[in-house]
Coordinates of C-alpha atoms in Angstrom, one line a residue:
Chain A
X199 CA -3.0 -6.5 55.4
X200 CA -3.1 -6.0 51.6
X201 CA -5.2 -9.2 51.1
X202 CA -7.7 -7.9 53.5
X203 CA -8.1 -4.5 51.6
X204 CA -8.4 -6.6 48.4
X205 CA -11.2 -8.5 50.2
X206 CA -13.1 -5.5 51.3
X207 CA -12.8 -3.9 47.9
X208 CA -14.5 -7.0 46.5
X209 CA -17.3 -7.1 49.1
X210 CA -17.7 -3.3 48.2
X211 CA -17.9 -4.2 44.4
X212 CA -20.6 -6.9 45.3
X213 CA -22.8 -4.6 47.2
X214 CA -22.6 -2.2 44.6
X215 CA -24.0 -4.7 42.0
X216 CA -26.4 -5.9 44.5
X217 CA -28.0 -2.6 44.9
X218 CA -27.6 -1.8 41.0
X219 CA -29.6 -5.0 40.5
X220 CA -32.4 -3.9 43.0
X221 CA -32.6 -0.4 41.2
X222 CA -32.6 -1.5 37.8
X223 CA -35.4 -3.9 38.5
X224 CA -37.5 -1.8 40.5
X225 CA -37.1 2.0 38.6
X226 CA -39.4 1.0 35.8
X227 CA -42.1 -0.2 38.4
X228 CA -41.7 2.7 40.2
X229 CA -41.7 5.1 37.5
X230 CA -45.1 3.6 36.3
X231 CA -46.6 4.2 39.8
X232 CA -45.4 7.7 40.0
X233 CA -46.5 8.6 36.7
X234 CA -50.0 7.2 37.3
X235 CA -50.5 9.5 40.1
X236 CA -49.5 12.7 37.9
X237 CA -52.0 14.9 36.4
X238 CA -52.5 15.3 32.7
X239 CA -50.2 18.6 32.4
X240 CA -47.5 17.2 35.0
X241 CA -46.7 13.9 33.3
X242 CA -44.8 15.3 30.4
X243 CA -43.2 18.0 32.4
X244 CA -39.4 18.1 31.6
X245 CA -37.1 17.4 33.5
X246 CA -39.1 14.4 34.8
X247 CA -40.1 14.5 38.4
X248 CA -40.0 11.7 40.8
X249 CA -42.5 13.1 43.3
X250 CA -46.0 14.1 41.8
X251 CA -46.5 17.7 42.5
X252 CA -50.2 17.4 42.4
X253 CA -51.2 13.8 42.9
X254 CA -54.3 12.9 41.7
X255 CA -56.8 9.8 41.3
X256 CA -58.0 11.2 38.0
X257 CA -56.2 8.7 35.9
X258 CA -57.7 5.9 37.6
X259 CA -61.3 7.2 37.4
X260 CA -60.5 8.2 33.8
X261 CA -59.6 4.4 33.0
X262 CA -62.4 3.0 35.2
X263 CA -65.2 5.3 33.3
X264 CA -63.8 5.3 29.8
X265 CA -62.8 1.8 29.4
X266 CA -64.4 -1.4 30.3
X267 CA -61.6 -2.1 32.8
X268 CA -63.4 -3.8 35.6
X269 CA -65.0 -6.0 32.9
X270 CA -61.6 -7.0 31.7
X271 CA -60.4 -7.4 35.2
X272 CA -63.4 -9.9 36.0
X273 CA -62.8 -11.7 32.7
X274 CA -59.3 -12.2 33.5
X275 CA -59.6 -13.3 37.1
X276 CA -62.6 -15.5 36.2
X277 CA -61.1 -17.2 33.3
X278 CA -57.7 -17.9 35.0
X279 CA -59.4 -19.2 38.5
X280 CA -61.7 -21.5 36.6
X281 CA -58.9 -22.9 34.2
X282 CA -56.7 -23.3 37.3
X283 CA -59.5 -25.4 39.3
X284 CA -60.1 -27.5 36.2
X285 CA -56.4 -28.0 35.5
X286 CA -55.8 -29.3 39.0
X287 CA -58.7 -31.7 38.9
X288 CA -58.0 -33.4 35.8
X289 CA -54.5 -33.3 35.8
X290 CA -54.4 -34.8 39.3
X291 CA -56.7 -37.6 38.2
X292 CA -54.9 -38.4 35.1
X293 CA -51.4 -38.1 36.9
X294 CA -52.6 -40.7 39.4
X295 CA -53.4 -43.2 36.7
X296 CA -50.1 -42.7 34.8
X297 CA -47.8 -42.8 37.9
X298 CA -49.8 -45.5 39.7
X299 CA -51.8 -47.8 37.5
X300 CA -51.4 -50.4 35.3
X301 CA -53.3 -50.2 31.8
X302 CA -52.8 -50.7 28.2
X303 CA -51.0 -48.0 26.5
X304 CA -49.8 -46.2 29.6
X305 CA -46.3 -45.5 28.3
X306 CA -47.4 -44.8 24.7
X307 CA -50.1 -42.5 26.0
X308 CA -47.7 -40.7 28.6
X309 CA -45.2 -40.1 25.6
X310 CA -47.6 -38.7 23.2
X311 CA -48.7 -36.3 26.0
X312 CA -45.1 -35.4 26.9
X313 CA -44.0 -35.0 23.3
X314 CA -46.4 -32.0 22.9
X315 CA -44.3 -30.1 25.3
X316 CA -42.0 -29.2 22.1
X317 CA -45.1 -28.3 20.1
X318 CA -45.4 -24.5 20.3
X319 CA -48.9 -23.2 21.2
X320 CA -48.9 -21.1 17.6
X321 CA -49.7 -24.2 15.7
X322 CA -53.0 -24.7 17.4
X323 CA -54.2 -21.2 17.2
X324 CA -55.7 -21.6 13.7
X325 CA -57.7 -25.0 14.3
X326 CA -58.6 -23.7 17.8
X327 CA -60.1 -20.6 16.1
X328 CA -62.1 -22.5 13.5
X329 CA -63.4 -25.0 16.1
X330 CA -64.7 -22.3 18.5
X331 CA -66.1 -20.3 15.5
X332 CA -67.9 -23.4 14.5
X333 CA -69.4 -23.7 18.0
X334 CA -70.4 -20.1 18.2
X335 CA -68.4 -19.8 21.0
X336 CA -65.9 -17.0 20.1
X337 CA -66.2 -14.2 22.5
X338 CA -66.9 -16.1 25.6
X339 CA -65.2 -16.8 28.8
X340 CA -65.6 -20.7 27.6
X341 CA -63.2 -20.0 24.7
X342 CA -60.8 -18.3 26.9
X343 CA -60.8 -20.9 29.6
X344 CA -61.1 -24.5 27.3
X345 CA -57.9 -24.5 25.7
X346 CA -55.8 -24.2 28.8
X347 CA -57.3 -27.4 29.9
X348 CA -55.4 -29.4 27.4
X349 CA -52.0 -28.3 29.0
X350 CA -49.1 -30.7 29.5
X351 CA -46.9 -29.4 32.1
X352 CA -49.4 -29.9 35.2
X353 CA -49.7 -33.6 34.2
X354 CA -45.9 -34.0 33.6
X355 CA -45.2 -32.4 37.4
X356 CA -47.9 -34.3 39.0
X357 CA -47.1 -37.5 37.5
X358 CA -43.4 -37.2 38.5
X359 CA -44.3 -36.4 42.0
X360 CA -46.8 -39.3 42.4
X361 CA -44.5 -41.6 41.2
X362 CA -42.1 -40.7 43.9
X363 CA -44.5 -41.4 46.6
X364 CA -43.6 -44.5 48.4
X365 CA -45.6 -47.7 48.0
X366 CA -45.9 -48.3 51.8
X367 CA -48.3 -45.6 52.1
X368 CA -50.6 -46.7 49.6
X369 CA -50.4 -50.2 50.8
X370 CA -51.5 -49.5 54.2
X371 CA -54.6 -47.7 52.6
X372 CA -55.3 -50.6 50.3
X373 CA -55.3 -52.9 53.3
X374 CA -57.8 -51.0 55.0
X375 CA -60.0 -51.4 51.7
X376 CA -59.7 -48.1 50.3
X377 CA -60.7 -47.8 46.7
X378 CA -58.4 -45.8 43.9
X379 CA -60.7 -42.6 44.5
X380 CA -60.2 -42.7 48.1
X381 CA -56.6 -43.3 47.8
X382 CA -56.2 -40.5 45.3
X383 CA -58.5 -37.9 47.3
X384 CA -57.4 -38.7 50.8
X385 CA -53.8 -39.7 50.5
X386 CA -52.2 -38.5 47.3
X387 CA -53.7 -35.0 47.1
X388 CA -52.9 -34.0 50.5
X389 CA -49.2 -35.3 49.9
X390 CA -49.1 -33.4 46.8
X391 CA -50.1 -30.1 48.0
X392 CA -46.7 -28.3 47.1
X393 CA -46.7 -29.8 43.6
X394 CA -50.5 -28.8 43.2
X395 CA -49.6 -25.3 44.4
X396 CA -46.7 -25.0 41.9
X397 CA -49.3 -26.1 39.1
X398 CA -51.9 -23.8 40.2
X399 CA -49.5 -20.8 40.2
X400 CA -48.1 -21.9 36.8
X401 CA -51.7 -22.3 35.2
X402 CA -53.0 -19.2 36.9
X403 CA -50.0 -17.0 35.6
X404 CA -49.8 -18.3 32.2
X405 CA -53.6 -17.7 31.8
X406 CA -53.6 -14.4 33.5
X407 CA -50.7 -13.0 31.2
X408 CA -51.9 -15.2 28.0
X409 CA -52.1 -13.0 24.8
X410 CA -52.2 -14.5 21.7
X411 CA -55.1 -16.6 22.2
X412 CA -57.4 -14.0 23.7
X413 CA -56.2 -11.6 21.2
X414 CA -57.4 -14.0 18.4
X415 CA -60.7 -15.6 20.1
X416 CA -62.1 -12.2 21.3
X417 CA -63.3 -9.3 19.5
X418 CA -65.9 -7.7 21.5
X419 CA -64.7 -5.2 23.8
X420 CA -66.8 -6.6 26.9
X421 CA -65.1 -10.0 26.4
X422 CA -61.4 -8.8 26.4
X423 CA -59.1 -9.8 29.2
X424 CA -56.8 -7.5 30.7
X425 CA -53.4 -7.9 28.7
X426 CA -55.5 -7.6 25.5
X427 CA -57.4 -4.6 26.8
X428 CA -54.2 -2.8 28.1
X429 CA -52.7 -3.5 24.6
X430 CA -55.4 -1.0 23.3
X431 CA -54.4 1.8 25.0
X432 CA -51.9 2.6 22.1
X433 CA -54.2 1.1 19.5
X434 CA -52.1 -2.0 19.5
X435 CA -50.2 -0.5 16.7
X436 CA -47.3 1.6 16.2
X437 CA -46.5 4.0 18.7
X438 CA -46.5 6.8 16.3
X439 CA -49.9 8.5 16.5
X440 CA -51.0 11.8 15.6
X441 CA -52.1 13.2 19.0
X442 CA -49.8 13.0 22.0
X443 CA -50.1 9.5 23.9
X444 CA -52.3 9.4 27.0
X445 CA -49.4 8.2 29.4
X446 CA -51.2 9.0 32.5
X447 CA -54.2 6.5 32.1
X448 CA -52.1 4.0 30.7
X449 CA -49.8 3.8 33.5
X450 CA -52.8 3.7 35.8
X451 CA -54.3 0.9 34.0
X452 CA -50.9 -0.7 34.1
X453 CA -50.5 -0.3 37.6
X454 CA -54.0 -1.6 38.4
X455 CA -53.1 -4.7 36.6
X456 CA -49.9 -5.2 37.9
X457 CA -50.8 -4.8 41.7
X458 CA -52.8 -8.0 42.1
X459 CA -50.1 -10.2 40.4
X460 CA -47.2 -8.8 42.6
X461 CA -49.3 -9.0 45.7
X462 CA -50.1 -12.7 44.8
X463 CA -46.4 -13.1 44.1
X464 CA -45.2 -11.4 47.5
X465 CA -47.4 -13.7 49.3
X466 CA -46.8 -17.0 47.7
X467 CA -43.1 -16.2 46.7
X468 CA -41.8 -19.7 47.7
X469 CA -44.5 -21.4 45.3
X470 CA -43.6 -19.1 42.6
X471 CA -39.9 -20.5 43.1
X472 CA -40.7 -23.9 43.0
X473 CA -43.0 -23.7 40.1
X474 CA -40.1 -22.4 38.1
X475 CA -37.8 -24.9 39.2
X476 CA -40.5 -27.5 38.3
X477 CA -40.9 -26.1 34.9
X478 CA -37.0 -26.1 34.5
X479 CA -37.0 -29.7 35.1
X480 CA -39.3 -30.4 32.4
X481 CA -36.8 -29.2 29.8
Chain B
X124 CA -52.5 -50.8 41.6
X125 CA -49.2 -52.6 41.9
X126 CA -49.6 -56.0 43.7
X127 CA -53.5 -56.3 44.1
X128 CA -55.1 -57.8 40.9
X129 CA -58.8 -57.2 42.1
X130 CA -59.1 -53.7 40.6
X131 CA -61.2 -53.3 37.6
X132 CA -59.6 -52.7 34.4
X133 CA -61.7 -49.7 33.4
X134 CA -60.9 -47.8 36.5
X135 CA -57.6 -46.2 35.3
X136 CA -59.6 -45.0 32.1
X137 CA -62.0 -43.3 34.4
X138 CA -59.1 -41.3 35.9
X139 CA -57.7 -40.5 32.4
X140 CA -61.0 -39.4 30.6
X141 CA -61.7 -36.1 31.6
X142 CA -57.9 -34.9 30.9
X143 CA -57.7 -37.1 27.6
X144 CA -60.8 -35.3 26.4
X145 CA -59.3 -31.9 27.0
X146 CA -55.9 -32.9 25.8
X147 CA -56.9 -34.3 22.4
X148 CA -59.7 -31.8 21.7
X149 CA -57.5 -28.9 22.7
X150 CA -53.9 -29.5 22.3
X151 CA -53.1 -32.6 20.3
X152 CA -55.8 -32.3 17.7
X153 CA -55.4 -28.8 16.9
X154 CA -51.8 -29.5 16.4
X155 CA -52.2 -32.4 14.0
X156 CA -55.0 -30.3 12.4
X157 CA -52.9 -27.2 12.0
X158 CA -50.4 -29.1 9.9
X159 CA -53.3 -30.2 7.2
X160 CA -54.4 -26.6 7.3
X161 CA -51.1 -25.7 6.4
X162 CA -51.3 -27.8 3.1
X163 CA -54.2 -25.6 2.0
X164 CA -55.2 -22.3 0.4
X165 CA -57.9 -21.2 2.6
X166 CA -59.3 -17.7 2.9
X167 CA -61.8 -18.3 6.0
X168 CA -64.6 -17.9 3.4
X169 CA -65.0 -20.5 0.7
X170 CA -63.3 -23.7 0.2
X171 CA -60.0 -25.0 1.5
X172 CA -57.7 -25.8 -1.6
X173 CA -55.2 -28.5 -1.2
X174 CA -51.9 -26.9 -2.4
X175 CA -49.2 -29.6 -0.8
X176 CA -46.5 -27.9 0.3
X177 CA -47.1 -24.7 -1.8
X178 CA -47.5 -22.3 1.4
X179 CA -43.8 -23.5 2.6
X180 CA -42.4 -22.8 -1.0
X181 CA -44.1 -19.4 -1.0
X182 CA -42.9 -18.8 2.7
X183 CA -39.3 -18.8 1.9
X184 CA -40.1 -16.7 -1.3
X185 CA -41.8 -14.1 0.7
X186 CA -39.4 -11.2 1.4
X187 CA -41.5 -10.0 4.4
X188 CA -41.3 -13.7 5.9
X189 CA -37.7 -13.6 5.4
X190 CA -37.4 -10.2 6.8
X191 CA -39.6 -11.4 10.0
X192 CA -37.3 -14.2 10.3
X193 CA -34.0 -12.3 10.2
X194 CA -35.6 -9.7 12.6
X195 CA -36.4 -12.8 15.2
X196 CA -33.1 -14.1 15.0
X197 CA -31.4 -10.6 15.7
X198 CA -34.0 -10.3 18.6
X199 CA -32.5 -13.6 19.9
X200 CA -28.8 -12.5 19.3
X201 CA -29.6 -9.5 21.2
X202 CA -31.4 -11.1 24.2
X203 CA -30.3 -14.9 24.7
X204 CA -26.7 -14.2 25.8
X205 CA -27.6 -11.3 27.9
X206 CA -30.4 -13.3 29.5
X207 CA -28.3 -16.7 29.9
X208 CA -24.8 -14.9 31.0
X209 CA -26.7 -12.1 32.9
X210 CA -29.0 -14.5 34.7
X211 CA -25.9 -16.7 35.8
X212 CA -24.2 -13.7 37.2
X213 CA -27.0 -12.4 39.0
X214 CA -27.5 -15.9 40.4
X215 CA -23.9 -16.1 41.5
X216 CA -24.1 -12.6 42.9
X217 CA -27.4 -13.5 45.1
X218 CA -25.7 -16.6 46.0
X219 CA -22.9 -15.0 47.9
X220 CA -23.3 -14.4 51.7
X221 CA -24.4 -10.7 51.3
X222 CA -27.0 -8.8 53.5
X223 CA -30.1 -8.2 51.5
X224 CA -29.6 -10.8 49.0
X225 CA -33.0 -12.2 49.4
X226 CA -34.4 -8.9 48.8
X227 CA -32.3 -8.7 45.8
X228 CA -33.8 -12.0 44.6
X229 CA -37.3 -10.7 45.2
X230 CA -36.7 -7.4 43.1
X231 CA -35.1 -9.1 40.3
X232 CA -37.7 -11.7 39.7
X233 CA -40.7 -9.2 40.3
X234 CA -40.8 -8.0 36.8
X235 CA -41.5 -11.5 35.5
X236 CA -45.0 -11.5 37.0
X237 CA -46.0 -8.5 35.0
X238 CA -48.4 -9.0 32.1
X239 CA -46.2 -8.8 29.0
X240 CA -48.5 -6.1 27.4
X241 CA -47.9 -4.0 30.5
X242 CA -44.3 -4.4 30.2
X243 CA -44.6 -3.1 26.6
X244 CA -46.7 -0.2 28.0
X245 CA -44.3 0.7 30.6
X246 CA -41.3 0.6 28.6
X247 CA -43.3 2.5 25.5
X248 CA -43.3 5.5 28.3
X249 CA -39.8 5.0 29.4
X250 CA -38.5 5.0 25.9
X251 CA -40.7 8.0 24.7
X252 CA -38.3 10.2 22.4
X253 CA -39.3 13.5 23.8
X254 CA -40.4 13.1 27.5
X255 CA -39.2 9.6 28.2
X256 CA -37.0 9.2 31.3
X257 CA -34.3 7.3 29.5
X258 CA -33.4 9.9 27.2
X259 CA -33.3 12.3 29.9
X260 CA -30.8 10.4 32.0
X261 CA -28.5 9.6 29.1
X262 CA -28.6 13.3 28.5
X263 CA -26.4 13.5 31.6
X264 CA -23.8 11.4 29.9
X265 CA -23.7 13.6 26.7
X266 CA -26.1 11.4 24.5
X267 CA -28.3 13.0 22.4
X268 CA -32.1 12.1 22.5
X269 CA -32.6 8.7 20.7
X270 CA -35.9 8.2 19.0
X271 CA -35.9 4.6 20.3
X272 CA -38.9 3.3 19.0
X273 CA -39.6 4.9 15.9
X274 CA -35.9 4.4 14.8
X275 CA -34.9 1.4 12.4
X276 CA -31.9 1.1 14.3
X277 CA -32.8 1.5 18.0
X278 CA -36.6 -0.2 18.0
X279 CA -35.2 -3.8 18.4
X280 CA -32.6 -3.0 20.8
X281 CA -35.4 -1.1 22.8
X282 CA -37.8 -4.3 22.7
X283 CA -34.6 -6.4 23.8
X284 CA -34.0 -4.0 26.8
X285 CA -37.7 -4.2 27.9
X286 CA -37.6 -8.3 27.4
X287 CA -34.4 -8.7 29.4
X288 CA -35.5 -6.7 32.3
X289 CA -39.0 -8.6 32.1
X290 CA -37.6 -12.2 32.1
X291 CA -33.9 -12.2 33.6
X292 CA -35.4 -13.3 36.9
X293 CA -36.6 -16.4 35.6
X294 CA -33.2 -17.6 34.6
X295 CA -31.7 -16.4 37.9
X296 CA -34.1 -18.6 39.8
X297 CA -33.1 -21.5 37.7
X298 CA -29.4 -20.9 37.9
X299 CA -29.7 -20.1 41.9
X300 CA -31.6 -23.7 42.1
X301 CA -28.6 -25.3 40.3
X302 CA -25.7 -23.6 42.3
X303 CA -27.4 -24.4 45.5
X304 CA -27.4 -28.1 44.4
X305 CA -23.4 -28.1 44.1
X306 CA -22.0 -29.6 47.1
X307 CA -19.9 -26.8 49.1
X308 CA -17.4 -29.4 50.0
X309 CA -16.3 -29.6 46.2
X310 CA -15.4 -25.9 46.1
X311 CA -13.6 -26.1 49.5
X312 CA -11.5 -28.9 48.4
X313 CA -10.6 -27.1 45.1
X314 CA -9.7 -24.2 47.1
X315 CA -7.7 -25.9 49.6
X316 CA -5.7 -27.3 46.6
X317 CA -4.8 -23.9 45.9
X318 CA -7.2 -23.1 43.0
X319 CA -8.1 -19.2 42.6
X320 CA -11.6 -18.3 42.6
X321 CA -11.7 -18.0 38.8
X322 CA -10.4 -21.7 38.5
X323 CA -13.0 -23.1 41.0
X324 CA -15.6 -21.3 39.0
X325 CA -14.4 -22.6 35.5
X326 CA -13.3 -26.2 36.7
X327 CA -15.8 -26.9 39.4
X328 CA -18.8 -24.7 39.1
X329 CA -19.5 -24.3 35.6
X330 CA -19.3 -28.1 34.6
X331 CA -21.4 -29.1 37.6
X332 CA -23.9 -26.5 36.4
X333 CA -24.2 -27.9 32.9
X334 CA -27.5 -29.7 33.3
X335 CA -29.2 -26.4 34.5
X336 CA -27.5 -24.4 31.8
X337 CA -28.7 -26.9 29.3
X338 CA -32.3 -26.5 30.4
X339 CA -31.8 -22.5 30.8
X340 CA -30.4 -22.1 27.3
X341 CA -33.1 -24.0 25.8
X342 CA -36.0 -22.4 27.4
X343 CA -34.5 -19.1 26.8
X344 CA -34.1 -20.0 23.0
X345 CA -37.7 -21.3 22.7
X346 CA -39.1 -18.3 24.6
X347 CA -37.4 -15.5 22.9
X348 CA -38.1 -17.1 19.2
X349 CA -41.6 -16.8 20.2
X350 CA -41.5 -13.1 21.1
X351 CA -44.9 -11.1 20.2
X352 CA -47.0 -9.1 22.8
X353 CA -44.1 -6.7 23.8
X354 CA -43.6 -5.9 19.9
X355 CA -47.1 -5.8 19.3
X356 CA -47.6 -2.9 22.0
X357 CA -44.4 -1.0 21.6
X358 CA -43.7 -1.0 17.9
X359 CA -46.7 -3.1 16.1
X360 CA -43.8 -4.3 14.1
X361 CA -42.7 -0.9 12.8
X362 CA -41.1 1.4 12.0
X363 CA -40.9 -0.2 8.3
X364 CA -41.0 -3.6 9.8
X365 CA -37.8 -3.3 11.5
X366 CA -39.4 -5.2 14.5
X367 CA -41.9 -7.5 12.7
X368 CA -41.5 -10.8 14.2
X369 CA -42.5 -14.5 13.2
X370 CA -45.0 -14.8 15.6
X371 CA -46.5 -11.6 14.6
X372 CA -46.3 -12.4 10.9
X373 CA -48.2 -15.5 11.7
X374 CA -50.8 -13.5 13.4
X375 CA -51.2 -10.8 10.8
X376 CA -51.4 -13.5 8.0
X377 CA -53.7 -15.5 9.8
X378 CA -56.2 -13.1 11.4
X379 CA -55.6 -9.7 9.7
X380 CA -55.4 -11.4 6.0
X381 CA -57.4 -14.5 6.9
X382 CA -55.0 -16.6 5.0
X383 CA -55.5 -19.5 7.6
X384 CA -53.4 -22.0 5.4
X385 CA -50.6 -19.5 5.0
X386 CA -50.6 -18.6 8.7
X387 CA -50.6 -22.2 10.0
X388 CA -47.6 -22.9 7.4
X389 CA -45.8 -20.1 9.5
X390 CA -46.8 -21.9 12.7
X391 CA -45.2 -24.9 11.5
X392 CA -42.0 -23.3 10.5
X393 CA -41.7 -21.8 14.2
X394 CA -42.3 -25.4 15.3
X395 CA -39.6 -26.7 12.9
X396 CA -37.1 -23.7 14.2
X397 CA -37.5 -24.8 17.8
X398 CA -36.7 -28.4 16.9
X399 CA -33.7 -27.3 15.3
X400 CA -32.6 -25.2 18.2
X401 CA -32.9 -28.2 20.3
X402 CA -31.0 -30.8 18.4
X403 CA -28.3 -28.0 17.6
X404 CA -28.1 -27.5 21.5
X405 CA -28.0 -31.2 22.2
X406 CA -25.3 -31.9 19.7
X407 CA -23.1 -29.0 20.9
X408 CA -23.6 -29.9 24.6
X409 CA -22.7 -33.5 23.8
X410 CA -19.5 -32.6 22.3
X411 CA -18.7 -30.1 25.2
X412 CA -19.6 -32.8 27.7
X413 CA -17.3 -35.3 26.2
X414 CA -14.2 -33.0 26.2
X415 CA -14.7 -31.8 29.8

């Protein structure tokens, strides 16, 4: 009897912590959402209200009319999607060669590429800046996209996947007279769909949330991406400013920038998880 | 292709070229170039002047740089243990046969998909000294309002709290994957032999989880050392440089003062630190592995 009581207590405790985890994770998101719908006077009311008394869209219209918000969103989406497509294409081509072809320097080249996993992105920022400044490409979408295409993770994930494909599958195609491109396109790519989805999500997310390079490479407001644009709401500098900070519009902007990512995440959750496990393996 | 020799020798290069161009132009090339820039004194306008390791010598005499380094290490001290141990504990919790555990996994991971600067903005509001919801609730516990982000003592812990909230789900997922790879029979066998839950955890689960733990610690060290965006939004490095981090100092030197050589030197110091972290961890875990 005593033992059973103890077991029940433990279960109760576990549920308590489970609920605590959910609440702690969600409360800032919920608070942002609630605040976004509060009119200016209400947001600073004390004690804080969890239900807006006079819910309003005014914060959203303020953000959309006073800031280039739609433009930032467009830049963010376009640069992340285009980078993702380029990365999948060129990485899967290269990974196929590394995994399945014999050529001089295969190993050496591959180790050079993998070694760059250790080199932090910061060391490339100044040279990249000089390079794009020289080509007069600062403040363009091209500058936001191109540096991502040199990524290493995608090649690493896809190469390890292509290596795991049984040779029998390829032999049959070779006997049928299929060339390398055919094999890559109609055998390897369909097989690799889960890995490709993972690479797609990793690439999209890293571009979507990227901050340092967009901050450096873009100075005109119309070319900004969402993360940089949103950082502006507080001047990008210390939170101490003369006038009261405008939390309402800031929360509306934060919410608008967050909804797409959370929606994508909820729909593609299992690919996110897979993607993370694959980045984990690389360590 | 294996076996057949008829394939043309240049075919592999055709597959490689698009990626190799991108890799050498935007990743490898700039990384090497960054090292050469770090050996110069170069203020964007005018000529680069070769100064050897002068920038590095200057860096370690620069009190602001030392300050940023100490701050970053302090930030790591605040975040890394919570992210690793907390991540493991949450993973073990949502690995239990509890109702709603998948919901909990989803919720704990959700903050991770939010942009760094948005995380900063959200927590800026939560931490607001006068109207923030955190101070309000702390008031119930009898805690006087804390001027979180404008206080030298509390600004860094505040940034650390936001960061743990933001990224702990990532470690949870990695640990969860590791836990699910451990065969249940092993734990069962230990239990039948009379091991307590604690003994099972300490003698079976933890040792078998070591490969995952290595990866999690390494990624956490690497990521926390490069903290930037949250700080940029929440404090801008203030008050009085209490939250100035290394990456931010690199940004300020390179792109606000346009001291390109000096900024590049900082970037290479960041690189060196990451290498040191990885070496220390490898060494430490090797010893740990030998003993067990």
